[in-house]
N, CA, C and O of each residue as an XYZ file, in Angstrom:
736
protein
N     -87.783     42.549   -103.933
C     -88.400     41.736   -104.948
C     -88.327     40.246   -104.653
O     -88.770     39.441   -105.472
N     -87.779     39.858   -103.508
C     -87.643     38.436   -103.169
C     -88.808     38.033   -102.269
O     -88.699     38.070   -101.043
N     -89.924     37.649   -102.890
C     -91.123     37.321   -102.119
C     -90.909     36.150   -101.172
O     -91.346     36.195   -100.022
N     -90.233     35.089   -101.647
C     -90.018     33.935   -100.771
C     -89.061     34.284    -99.633
O     -89.194     33.756    -98.529
N     -88.115     35.155    -99.890
C     -87.244     35.631    -98.814
C     -88.032     36.416    -97.775
O     -87.807     36.278    -96.573
N     -88.959     37.241    -98.252
C     -89.822     37.998    -97.332
C     -90.696     37.042    -96.524
O     -90.893     37.240    -95.325
N     -91.213     36.014    -97.175
C     -92.038     35.026    -96.475
C     -91.225     34.321    -95.388
O     -91.715     34.091    -94.283
N     -89.980     33.983    -95.716
C     -89.109     33.327    -94.734
C     -88.819     34.259    -93.562
O     -88.828     33.829    -92.409
N     -88.563     35.528    -93.851
C     -88.291     36.503    -92.779
C     -89.513     36.664    -91.878
O     -89.377     36.727    -90.656
N     -90.709     36.732    -92.474
C     -91.935     36.822    -91.679
C     -92.103     35.585    -90.804
O     -92.502     35.688    -89.644
N     -91.800     34.428    -91.357
C     -91.916     33.185    -90.593
C     -90.942     33.178    -89.415
O     -91.307     32.791    -88.305
N     -89.709     33.605    -89.658
C     -88.719     33.646    -88.569
C     -89.139     34.621    -87.481
O     -89.025     34.322    -86.292
N     -89.617     35.772    -87.885
C     -90.092     36.757    -86.914
C     -91.283     36.188    -86.139
O     -91.378     36.364    -84.924
N     -92.183     35.511    -86.837
C     -93.309     34.865    -86.169
C     -92.856     33.836    -85.156
O     -93.415     33.759    -84.062
N     -91.842     33.036    -85.501
C     -91.307     32.041    -84.565
C     -90.727     32.713    -83.326
O     -90.931     32.240    -82.208
N     -90.008     33.810    -83.520
C     -89.423     34.520    -82.378
C     -90.517     35.094    -81.484
O     -90.431     35.001    -80.259
N     -91.542     35.684    -82.086
C     -92.629     36.256    -81.294
C     -93.399     35.179    -80.541
O     -93.810     35.384    -79.398
N     -93.589     34.042    -81.181
C     -94.276     32.938    -80.515
C     -93.467     32.457    -79.315
O     -94.026     32.183    -78.253
N     -92.157     32.355    -79.487
C     -91.294     31.933    -78.378
C     -91.348     32.926    -77.221
O     -91.168     32.550    -76.063
N     -91.596     34.195    -77.543
C     -91.690     35.230    -76.506
C     -93.092     35.327    -75.917
O     -93.318     36.094    -74.981
N     -94.038     34.555    -76.459
C     -95.383     34.524    -75.902
C     -96.418     35.350    -76.635
O     -97.581     35.364    -76.232
N     -96.039     36.037    -77.693
C     -96.997     36.845    -78.451
C     -97.555     35.996    -79.594
O     -97.202     36.192    -80.757
N     -98.423     35.059    -79.248
C     -98.901     34.067    -80.207
C     -99.857     34.663    -81.236
O     -99.887     34.221    -82.385
N    -100.623     35.646    -80.838
C    -101.564     36.258    -81.781
C    -100.826     36.970    -82.912
O    -101.143     36.771    -84.085
N     -99.843     37.797    -82.563
C     -99.064     38.483    -83.593
C     -98.245     37.479    -84.394
O     -98.094     37.625    -85.607
N     -97.717     36.467    -83.722
C     -96.961     35.424    -84.423
C     -97.832     34.767    -85.487
O     -97.402     34.577    -86.624
N     -99.058     34.423    -85.109
C     -99.955     33.776    -86.060
C    -100.258     34.705    -87.241
O    -100.328     34.254    -88.384
N    -100.436     35.986    -86.968
C    -100.689     36.940    -88.053
C     -99.518     36.973    -89.039
O     -99.724     37.002    -90.253
N     -98.294     36.969    -88.513
C     -97.115     36.984    -89.383
C     -97.016     35.683    -90.174
O     -96.665     35.691    -91.353
N     -97.329     34.568    -89.517
C     -97.294     33.278    -90.227
C     -98.367     33.222    -91.311
O     -98.151     32.640    -92.375
N     -99.510     33.821    -91.042
C    -100.561     33.849    -92.068
C    -100.155     34.737    -93.241
O    -100.477     34.429    -94.389
N     -99.457     35.827    -92.968
C     -98.942     36.675    -94.046
C     -97.900     35.907    -94.857
O     -97.894     35.962    -96.087
N     -97.027     35.195    -94.161
C     -96.028     34.364    -94.833
C     -96.712     33.295    -95.682
O     -96.307     33.034    -96.814
N     -97.755     32.681    -95.119
C     -98.504     31.653    -95.847
C     -99.099     32.220    -97.139
O     -99.038     31.570    -98.183
N     -99.665     33.407    -97.078
C    -100.271     34.016    -98.271
C     -99.233     34.218    -99.372
O     -99.510     33.968   -100.545
N     -98.052     34.665    -98.996
C     -96.978     34.861    -99.979
C     -96.574     33.526   -100.585
O     -96.401     33.413   -101.799
N     -96.423     32.514    -99.733
C     -96.002     31.198   -100.210
C     -97.074     30.558   -101.087
O     -96.752     29.868   -102.055
N     -98.336     30.780   -100.759
C     -99.415     30.252   -101.606
C     -99.400     30.936   -102.970
O     -99.588     30.280   -103.995
N     -99.179     32.251   -102.989
C     -99.125     32.987   -104.263
C     -97.977     32.493   -105.130
O     -98.078     32.480   -106.356
N     -96.884     32.086   -104.492
C     -95.715     31.593   -105.219
C     -95.798     30.091   -105.503
O     -94.926     29.534   -106.170
N     -96.844     29.439   -104.998
C     -97.014     28.000   -105.148
C     -95.824     27.219   -104.576
O     -95.358     26.248   -105.173
N     -95.347     27.660   -103.417
C     -94.219     27.033   -102.715
C     -94.771     25.997   -101.739
O     -95.052     26.308   -100.582
N     -94.921     24.765   -102.218
C     -95.586     23.722   -101.436
C     -94.931     23.505   -100.079
O     -95.618     23.489    -99.058
N     -93.616     23.337   -100.053
C     -92.937     23.101    -98.767
C     -93.122     24.292    -97.833
O     -93.397     24.120    -96.645
N     -92.970     25.505    -98.374
C     -93.148     26.701    -97.566
C     -94.561     26.813    -97.018
O     -94.757     27.221    -95.873
N     -95.541     26.453    -97.831
C     -96.926     26.474    -97.373
C     -97.087     25.537    -96.175
O     -97.669     25.906    -95.154
N     -96.568     24.337    -96.319
C     -96.662     23.366    -95.222
C     -95.979     23.848    -93.962
O     -96.513     23.691    -92.864
N     -94.801     24.433    -94.108
C     -94.082     24.937    -92.935
C     -94.834     26.082    -92.276
O     -94.876     26.171    -91.049
N     -95.431     26.961    -93.083
C     -96.238     28.042    -92.511
C     -97.439     27.483    -91.762
O     -97.782     27.976    -90.687
N     -98.077     26.463    -92.316
C     -99.220     25.850    -91.636
C     -98.806     25.237    -90.301
O     -99.536     25.345    -89.316
N     -97.636     24.593    -90.264
C     -97.153     24.032    -88.999
C     -96.875     25.134    -87.987
O     -97.178     24.981    -86.804
N     -96.304     26.237    -88.438
C     -96.014     27.353    -87.541
C     -97.310     27.988    -87.030
O     -97.396     28.366    -85.861
N     -98.300     28.104    -87.888
C     -99.607     28.623    -87.466
C    -100.196     27.700    -86.395
O    -100.780     28.167    -85.417
N    -100.040     26.403    -86.587
C    -100.558     25.437    -85.620
C     -99.890     25.593    -84.255
O    -100.562     25.540    -83.224
N     -98.585     25.784    -84.246
C     -97.872     25.956    -82.974
C     -98.391     27.195    -82.259
O     -98.686     27.151    -81.065
N     -98.503     28.303    -82.992
C     -99.008     29.539    -82.380
C    -100.441     29.358    -81.886
O    -100.786     29.837    -80.806
N    -101.269     28.679    -82.656
C    -102.664     28.451    -82.240
C    -102.730     27.570    -81.001
O    -103.520     27.833    -80.094
N    -101.909     26.531    -80.953
C    -101.892     25.646    -79.782
C    -101.461     26.412    -78.538
O    -102.049     26.249    -77.469
N    -100.448     27.236    -78.675
C     -99.969     28.021    -77.530
C    -100.972     29.089    -77.124
O    -100.937     29.579    -75.995
N    -101.866     29.453    -78.039
C    -102.895     30.455    -77.758
C    -104.223     29.773    -77.407
O    -105.286     30.386    -77.504
N    -104.149     28.503    -77.000
C    -105.311     27.725    -76.549
C    -106.399     27.616    -77.612
O    -107.584     27.762    -77.314
N    -105.993     27.359    -78.843
C    -106.933     27.118    -79.938
C    -106.616     25.753    -80.570
O    -106.156     25.690    -81.710
N    -106.862     24.663    -79.829
C    -106.452     23.342    -80.329
C    -107.130     22.925    -81.626
O    -106.512     22.238    -82.439
N    -108.383     23.318    -81.844
C    -109.067     22.922    -83.081
C    -108.410     23.583    -84.291
O    -108.215     22.955    -85.332
N    -108.075     24.855    -84.132
C    -107.411     25.567    -85.233
C    -106.027     24.966    -85.484
O    -105.609     24.803    -86.631
N    -105.327     24.641    -84.403
C    -104.006     24.037    -84.533
C    -104.114     22.702    -85.271
O    -103.349     22.434    -86.197
N    -105.064     21.873    -84.854
C    -105.249     20.551    -85.469
C    -105.552     20.684    -86.956
O    -104.974     19.972    -87.777
N    -106.457     21.592    -87.302
C    -106.833     21.782    -88.711
C    -105.636     22.233    -89.546
O    -105.469     21.782    -90.679
N    -104.810     23.111    -89.002
C    -103.621     23.578    -89.739
C    -102.638     22.440    -89.983
O    -102.075     22.316    -91.071
N    -102.437     21.606    -88.956
C    -101.488     20.496    -89.122
C    -102.037     19.463    -90.093
O    -101.289     18.923    -90.907
N    -103.330     19.183    -90.017
C    -103.908     18.220    -90.972
C    -103.764     18.717    -92.409
O    -103.472     17.942    -93.319
N    -103.969     20.008    -92.598
C    -103.803     20.580    -93.942
C    -102.344     20.447    -94.401
O    -102.072     20.112    -95.554
N    -101.417     20.714    -93.479
C     -99.989     20.568    -93.812
C     -99.665     19.111    -94.126
O     -98.962     18.831    -95.097
N    -100.165     18.190    -93.321
C     -99.898     16.769    -93.548
C    -100.405     16.340    -94.915
O     -99.707     15.641    -95.649
N    -101.612     16.756    -95.257
C    -102.164     16.414    -96.572
C    -101.247     16.923    -97.690
O    -100.979     16.208    -98.656
N    -100.779     18.144    -97.551
C     -99.884     18.727    -98.554
C     -98.571     17.947    -98.633
O     -98.096     17.635    -99.725
N     -97.987     17.633    -97.473
C     -96.714     16.909    -97.456
C     -96.860     15.503    -98.033
O     -95.946     15.011    -98.695
N     -97.989     14.854    -97.793
C     -98.231     13.524    -98.368
C     -98.362     13.638    -99.884
O     -97.759     12.857   -100.619
N     -99.152     14.615   -100.358
C     -99.347     14.787   -101.805
C     -98.051     15.110   -102.530
O     -97.874     14.705   -103.679
N     -97.131     15.840   -101.878
C     -95.877     16.232   -102.526
C     -94.723     15.290   -102.179
O     -93.576     15.543   -102.547
N     -95.033     14.207   -101.472
C     -94.032     13.211   -101.077
C     -92.854     13.856   -100.337
O     -91.691     13.569   -100.621
N     -93.182     14.723    -99.396
C     -92.184     15.415    -98.568
C     -92.048     14.659    -97.252
O     -92.812     14.884    -96.313
N     -91.066     13.760    -97.193
C     -90.872     12.915    -96.015
C     -90.644     13.690    -94.723
O     -91.337     13.441    -93.736
N     -89.688     14.628    -94.700
C     -89.491     15.384    -93.461
C     -90.723     16.194    -93.061
O     -91.021     16.318    -91.873
N     -91.429     16.738    -94.025
C     -92.649     17.471    -93.720
C     -93.712     16.562    -93.128
O     -94.370     16.912    -92.148
N     -93.872     15.387    -93.735
C     -94.845     14.413    -93.233
C     -94.501     14.002    -91.806
O     -95.378     13.943    -90.945
N     -93.231     13.719    -91.559
C     -92.811     13.317    -90.214
C     -93.055     14.436    -89.210
O     -93.513     14.179    -88.097
N     -92.756     15.669    -89.590
C     -92.974     16.814    -88.704
C     -94.445     17.004    -88.387
O     -94.806     17.292    -87.246
N     -95.296     16.843    -89.394
C     -96.732     17.013    -89.181
C     -97.291     15.921    -88.275
O     -98.094     16.206    -87.387
N     -96.877     14.685    -88.489
C     -97.326     13.597    -87.616
C     -96.884     13.839    -86.176
O     -97.645     13.614    -85.235
N     -95.655     14.296    -86.019
C     -95.128     14.591    -84.690
C     -95.960     15.687    -84.024
O     -96.321     15.574    -82.853
N     -96.262     16.752    -84.778
C     -97.052     17.853    -84.229
C     -98.455     17.388    -83.861
O     -98.980     17.786    -82.821
N     -99.070     16.552    -84.694
C    -100.379     16.002    -84.356
C    -100.302     15.186    -83.069
O    -101.216     15.228    -82.245
N     -99.215     14.448    -82.902
C     -99.027     13.669    -81.671
C     -98.966     14.559    -80.443
O     -99.585     14.260    -79.421
N     -98.216     15.660    -80.540
C     -98.146     16.589    -79.414
C     -99.519     17.204    -79.130
O     -99.917     17.341    -77.974
N    -100.236     17.572    -80.191
C    -101.563     18.161    -79.997
C    -102.525     17.158    -79.362
O    -103.308     17.519    -78.483
N    -102.469     15.908    -79.802
C    -103.334     14.883    -79.209
C    -103.010     14.702    -77.731
O    -103.920     14.585    -76.910
N    -101.736     14.678    -77.385
C    -101.344     14.545    -75.976
C    -101.814     15.744    -75.159
O    -102.302     15.592    -74.039
N    -101.662     16.933    -75.729
C    -102.073     18.151    -75.023
C    -103.565     18.183    -74.730
O    -104.001     18.834    -73.780
N    -104.344     17.487    -75.539
C    -105.798     17.472    -75.341
C    -106.266     16.181    -74.666
O    -107.460     15.881    -74.648
N    -105.318     15.421    -74.112
C    -105.664     14.249    -73.320
C    -105.966     12.989    -74.108
O    -106.421     12.002    -73.530
N    -105.731     12.993    -75.392
C    -105.984     11.816    -76.232
C    -104.691     10.999    -76.332
O    -104.057     10.940    -77.385
N    -104.320     10.372    -75.214
C    -103.010      9.735    -75.103
C    -102.806      8.536    -76.029
O    -101.745      8.446    -76.647
N    -103.760      7.610    -76.161
C    -103.531      6.507    -77.104
C    -103.313      7.012    -78.535
O    -102.444      6.514    -79.250
N    -104.107      7.998    -78.940
C    -103.951      8.571    -80.277
C    -102.599      9.270    -80.404
O    -101.945      9.189    -81.443
N    -102.191      9.952    -79.349
C    -100.889     10.627    -79.357
C     -99.770      9.615    -79.555
O     -98.849      9.845    -80.340
N     -99.849      8.493    -78.842
C     -98.789      7.473    -78.968
C     -98.768      6.894    -80.376
O     -97.697      6.660    -80.935
N     -99.943      6.661    -80.951
C     -99.995      6.115    -82.309
C     -99.401      7.101    -83.315
O     -98.649      6.704    -84.206
N     -99.734      8.369    -83.177
C     -99.208      9.394    -84.088
C     -97.696      9.546    -83.923
O     -96.977      9.671    -84.914
N     -97.210      9.538    -82.683
C     -95.768      9.661    -82.460
C     -95.029      8.436    -82.985
O     -93.914      8.555    -83.493
N     -95.637      7.270    -82.868
C     -95.027      6.051    -83.420
C     -94.906      6.158    -84.938
O     -93.889      5.776    -85.516
N     -95.951      6.681    -85.575
C     -95.899      6.893    -87.031
C     -94.854      7.949    -87.391
O     -94.140      7.809    -88.384
N     -94.769      8.999    -86.584
C     -93.772     10.048    -86.844
C     -92.367      9.488    -86.735
O     -91.508      9.789    -87.563
N     -92.129      8.670    -85.712
C     -90.809      8.065    -85.527
C     -90.448      7.192    -86.732
O     -89.327      7.256    -87.236
N     -91.391      6.388    -87.184
C     -91.140      5.537    -88.363
C     -90.872      6.394    -89.596
O     -90.011      6.062    -90.411
N     -91.603      7.488    -89.731
C     -91.386      8.374    -90.888
C     -89.996      8.984    -90.848
O     -89.292      8.993    -91.858
N     -89.588      9.499    -89.677
C     -88.232     10.067    -89.584
C     -87.178      9.017    -89.879
O     -86.237      9.261    -90.634
N     -87.343      7.844    -89.279
C     -86.346      6.792    -89.462
C     -86.328      6.259    -90.886
O     -85.378      5.587    -91.287
N     -87.364      6.552    -91.646
C     -87.394      6.133    -93.038
C     -86.333      6.807    -93.885
O     -85.990      6.311    -94.958
N     -85.815      7.920    -93.422
C     -84.776      8.608    -94.199
C     -83.606      9.104    -93.371
O     -82.572      9.449    -93.943
N     -83.716      9.156    -92.063
C     -82.566      9.517    -91.223
C     -82.782      8.942    -89.834
O     -83.716      9.330    -89.132
N     -81.929      8.032    -89.446
C     -82.138      7.296    -88.194
C     -81.835      8.132    -86.953
O     -82.528      8.006    -85.944
N     -80.834      8.963    -87.013
C     -80.367      9.630    -85.799
C     -80.628     11.135    -85.785
O     -79.808     11.898    -85.275
N     -81.737     11.563    -86.328
C     -82.076     12.971    -86.197
C     -82.476     13.254    -84.750
O     -82.996     12.376    -84.062
N     -82.241     14.447    -84.305
C     -82.641     14.833    -82.960
C     -84.138     14.699    -82.747
O     -84.595     14.518    -81.619
N     -84.906     14.789    -83.833
C     -86.350     14.636    -83.701
C     -86.720     13.240    -83.235
O     -87.691     13.072    -82.497
N     -85.958     12.233    -83.654
C     -86.237     10.867    -83.198
C     -86.065     10.777    -81.687
O     -86.883     10.159    -81.004
N     -85.017     11.384    -81.167
C     -84.800     11.350    -79.723
C     -85.947     12.049    -78.996
O     -86.429     11.549    -77.980
N     -86.382     13.187    -79.501
C     -87.491     13.913    -78.872
C     -88.761     13.064    -78.880
O     -89.488     13.026    -77.888
N     -89.026     12.392    -79.981
C     -90.214     11.538    -80.071
C     -90.094     10.370    -79.104
O     -91.068     10.018    -78.438
N     -88.916      9.765    -79.019
C     -88.730      8.642    -78.097
C     -88.966      9.061    -76.655
O     -89.544      8.300    -75.879
N     -88.531     10.253    -76.285
C     -88.791     10.748    -74.933
C     -90.288     10.959    -74.723
O     -90.819     10.638    -73.660
N     -90.968     11.501    -75.738
C     -92.417     11.683    -75.649
C     -93.111     10.325    -75.541
O     -94.050     10.169    -74.760
N     -92.655      9.346    -76.320
C     -93.255      8.012    -76.255
C     -93.028      7.374    -74.886
O     -93.918      6.695    -74.372
N     -91.866      7.578    -74.292
C     -91.606      7.050    -72.949
C     -92.587      7.649    -71.948
O     -93.137      6.945    -71.101
N     -92.795      8.938    -72.056
C     -93.744      9.610    -71.156
C     -95.166      9.095    -71.379
O     -95.898      8.842    -70.422
N     -95.551      8.941    -72.642
C     -96.884      8.431    -72.954
C     -97.063      7.002    -72.455
O     -98.113      6.658    -71.912
N     -96.032      6.163    -72.641
C     -96.106      4.784    -72.147
C     -96.341      4.766    -70.641
O     -97.175      4.007    -70.149
N     -95.608      5.601    -69.911
C     -95.773      5.659    -68.456
C     -97.178      6.122    -68.091
O     -97.808      5.549    -67.203
N     -97.672      7.153    -68.768
C     -99.006      7.686    -68.485
C    -100.110      6.703    -68.860
O    -101.184      6.709    -68.258
N     -99.847      5.866    -69.847
C    -100.840      4.886    -70.284
C    -100.725      3.567    -69.516
O    -101.363      2.579    -69.879
N     -99.916      3.550    -68.458
C     -99.819      2.369    -67.614
C     -98.956      1.262    -68.171
O     -99.166      0.093    -67.846
N     -97.981      1.605    -69.010
C     -97.071      0.613    -69.564
C     -95.615      1.012    -69.282
O     -94.832      1.203    -70.211
N     -95.261      1.135    -68.007
C     -93.910      1.599    -67.660
C     -92.790      0.646    -68.084
O     -91.632      1.053    -68.176
N     -93.128     -0.604    -68.338
C     -92.103     -1.558    -68.766
C     -91.517     -1.193    -70.131
O     -90.435     -1.665    -70.479
N     -92.210     -0.366    -70.905
C     -91.723      0.050    -72.222
C     -90.755      1.232    -72.136
O     -90.007      1.501    -73.076
N     -90.774      1.931    -71.005
C     -89.996      3.162    -70.868
C     -88.487      2.935    -71.029
O     -87.853      3.688    -71.768
N     -87.879      1.930    -70.373
C     -86.419      1.773    -70.522
C     -85.971      1.583    -71.965
O     -84.947      2.133    -72.370
N     -86.722      0.813    -72.742
C     -86.347      0.610    -74.151
C     -86.394      1.923    -74.916
O     -85.503      2.204    -75.718
N     -87.425      2.732    -74.678
C     -87.523      4.031    -75.348
C     -86.340      4.913    -74.961
O     -85.740      5.567    -75.814
N     -86.008      4.929    -73.668
C     -84.888      5.756    -73.205
C     -83.565      5.263    -73.788
O     -82.714      6.072    -74.157
N     -83.386      3.952    -73.873
C     -82.160      3.397    -74.473
C     -82.042      3.818    -75.933
O     -80.958      4.183    -76.389
N     -83.142      3.769    -76.664
C     -83.120      4.177    -78.071
C     -82.814      5.672    -78.197
O     -82.067      6.083    -79.085
N     -83.392      6.477    -77.311
C     -83.093      7.912    -77.327
C     -81.617      8.138    -77.026
O     -80.979      9.002    -77.628
N     -81.072      7.354    -76.085
C     -79.651      7.482    -75.746
C     -78.759      7.189    -76.944
O     -77.736      7.848    -77.133
N     -79.138      6.207    -77.754
C     -78.375      5.898    -78.978
C     -78.274      7.121    -79.873
O     -77.202      7.459    -80.375
N     -79.405      7.772    -80.062
C     -79.429      8.958    -80.925
C     -78.641     10.095    -80.308
O     -77.862     10.752    -80.999
N     -78.832     10.341    -79.004
C     -78.077     11.403    -78.342
C     -76.580     11.132    -78.420
O     -75.798     12.049    -78.670
N     -76.173      9.872    -78.207
C     -74.750      9.522    -78.281
C     -74.220      9.723    -79.696
O     -73.143     10.287    -79.892
N     -74.982      9.259    -80.674
C     -74.572      9.404    -82.076
C     -74.390     10.870    -82.447
O     -73.468     11.219    -83.184
N     -75.269     11.725    -81.935
C     -75.233     13.149    -82.267
C     -74.337     13.969    -81.351
O     -74.203     15.179    -81.531
N     -73.719     13.313    -80.364
C     -72.843     14.030    -79.446
C     -73.592     14.951    -78.496
O     -73.024     15.929    -78.010
N     -74.847     14.659    -78.227
C     -75.677     15.477    -77.341
C     -75.522     14.959    -75.913
O     -76.266     14.082    -75.475
N     -74.549     15.513    -75.197
C     -74.270     15.042    -73.842
C     -75.398     15.369    -72.869
O     -75.674     14.591    -71.956
N     -76.043     16.501    -73.058
C     -77.143     16.869    -72.159
C     -78.315     15.892    -72.318
O     -78.905     15.463    -71.327
N     -78.646     15.546    -73.554
C     -79.716     14.585    -73.792
C     -79.369     13.214    -73.245
O     -80.219     12.531    -72.673
N     -78.119     12.814    -73.422
C     -77.644     11.531    -72.906
C     -77.745     11.503    -71.382
O     -78.223     10.525    -70.808
N     -77.298     12.564    -70.733
C     -77.357     12.647    -69.266
C     -78.801     12.616    -68.777
O     -79.109     11.988    -67.764
N     -79.688     13.303    -69.508
C     -81.103     13.302    -69.129
C     -81.649     11.870    -69.130
O     -82.327     11.459    -68.189
N     -81.350     11.114    -70.193
C     -81.834      9.733    -70.294
C     -81.214      8.850    -69.212
O     -81.902      8.025    -68.611
N     -79.926      9.023    -68.967
C     -79.271      8.235    -67.921
C     -79.910      8.499    -66.566
O     -80.154      7.565    -65.802
N     -80.183      9.761    -66.264
C     -80.850     10.109    -65.004
C     -82.243      9.499    -64.933
O     -82.650      8.988    -63.890
N     -82.973      9.551    -66.043
C     -84.322      8.987    -66.077
C     -84.289      7.479    -65.876
O     -85.138      6.926    -65.177
N     -83.310      6.808    -66.487
C     -83.186      5.364    -66.302
C     -82.831      5.020    -64.854
O     -83.384      4.081    -64.282
N     -81.906      5.785    -64.264
C     -81.562      5.539    -62.853
C     -82.787      5.745    -61.956
O     -83.030      4.948    -61.049
N     -83.539      6.781    -62.198
C     -84.733      7.047    -61.388
C     -85.748      5.928    -61.565
O     -86.364      5.493    -60.592
N     -85.928      5.459    -62.787
C     -86.880      4.382    -63.030
C     -86.414      3.112    -62.341
O     -87.217      2.428    -61.706
N     -85.124      2.782    -62.454
C     -84.606      1.584    -61.814
C     -84.684      1.688    -60.306
O     -84.969      0.698    -59.632
N     -84.436      2.872    -59.762
C     -84.522      3.070    -58.316
C     -85.973      2.872    -57.851
O     -86.216      2.325    -56.776
N     -86.907      3.311    -58.652
C     -88.322      3.156    -58.285
C     -88.743      1.689    -58.326
O     -89.678      1.294    -57.628
N     -88.065      0.883    -59.135
C     -88.404     -0.534    -59.247
C     -87.681     -1.398    -58.213
O     -88.072     -2.540    -57.968
N     -86.626     -0.849    -57.609
C     -85.822     -1.616    -56.654
C     -86.478     -1.579    -55.269
O     -86.725     -0.496    -54.739
N     -86.763     -2.740    -54.679
C     -87.369     -2.736    -53.338
C     -86.407     -2.164    -52.299
O     -85.187     -2.271    -52.420
N     -86.993     -1.562    -51.290
C     -86.226     -1.155    -50.136
C     -85.764      0.202    -50.098
O     -85.106      0.604    -49.138
C-alpha cells in the first residue's frame, strides 16, 4: 500500500539497470515510477523521475527526449522552489549540451548549476564535479588559462570532503598542465 515507496523502488531498480546498460528497460521503470509520483502529486519525486528518464534517454542516444525531460524537471523545480533539484537539472542540461557539442551553452549551464549549488551548500561533491567539467570545457573552448583556477576550487571541495582520490586527480591534472606550459 506504499505507492511512493514502490515508486522509489522502481526508480532505484531503473538506476541499476541503466548503470548496467539496459537503458530501455530503465526508462520504462522510471516512467512507471513517474506515473505513480504524478498520481500522488509528489513534485520532488516527479522531478527526480524526469531526471532519471533523461539520463536513460541520453545513454540510449535520444538527446532530444533527454533534453525535454530535464527541461520539464527544471520547470517543476523552479515552480516549487527546490534548490537542489534546480541545480541538478541545470547540471544535467550542461552535460547534455556538452554531449551534443554545444560547448559554450554547456559552460553557461554548468556555471549556473555551480552558482545554484553554492547558493545553499558550498562543498557538495557536485560542485567539484561541475568544476572539473568547467575546466574541461574551458580547455576545449580555447581558454586553458582558466583551468588551474577551476582545479584549485575543485581541490578545495575535495579537501573539505576528505576525498583523497579527487584531490589526487586534481593535483595530477595541475602538474600535467604546468608541465605542458613549462618550456623544454
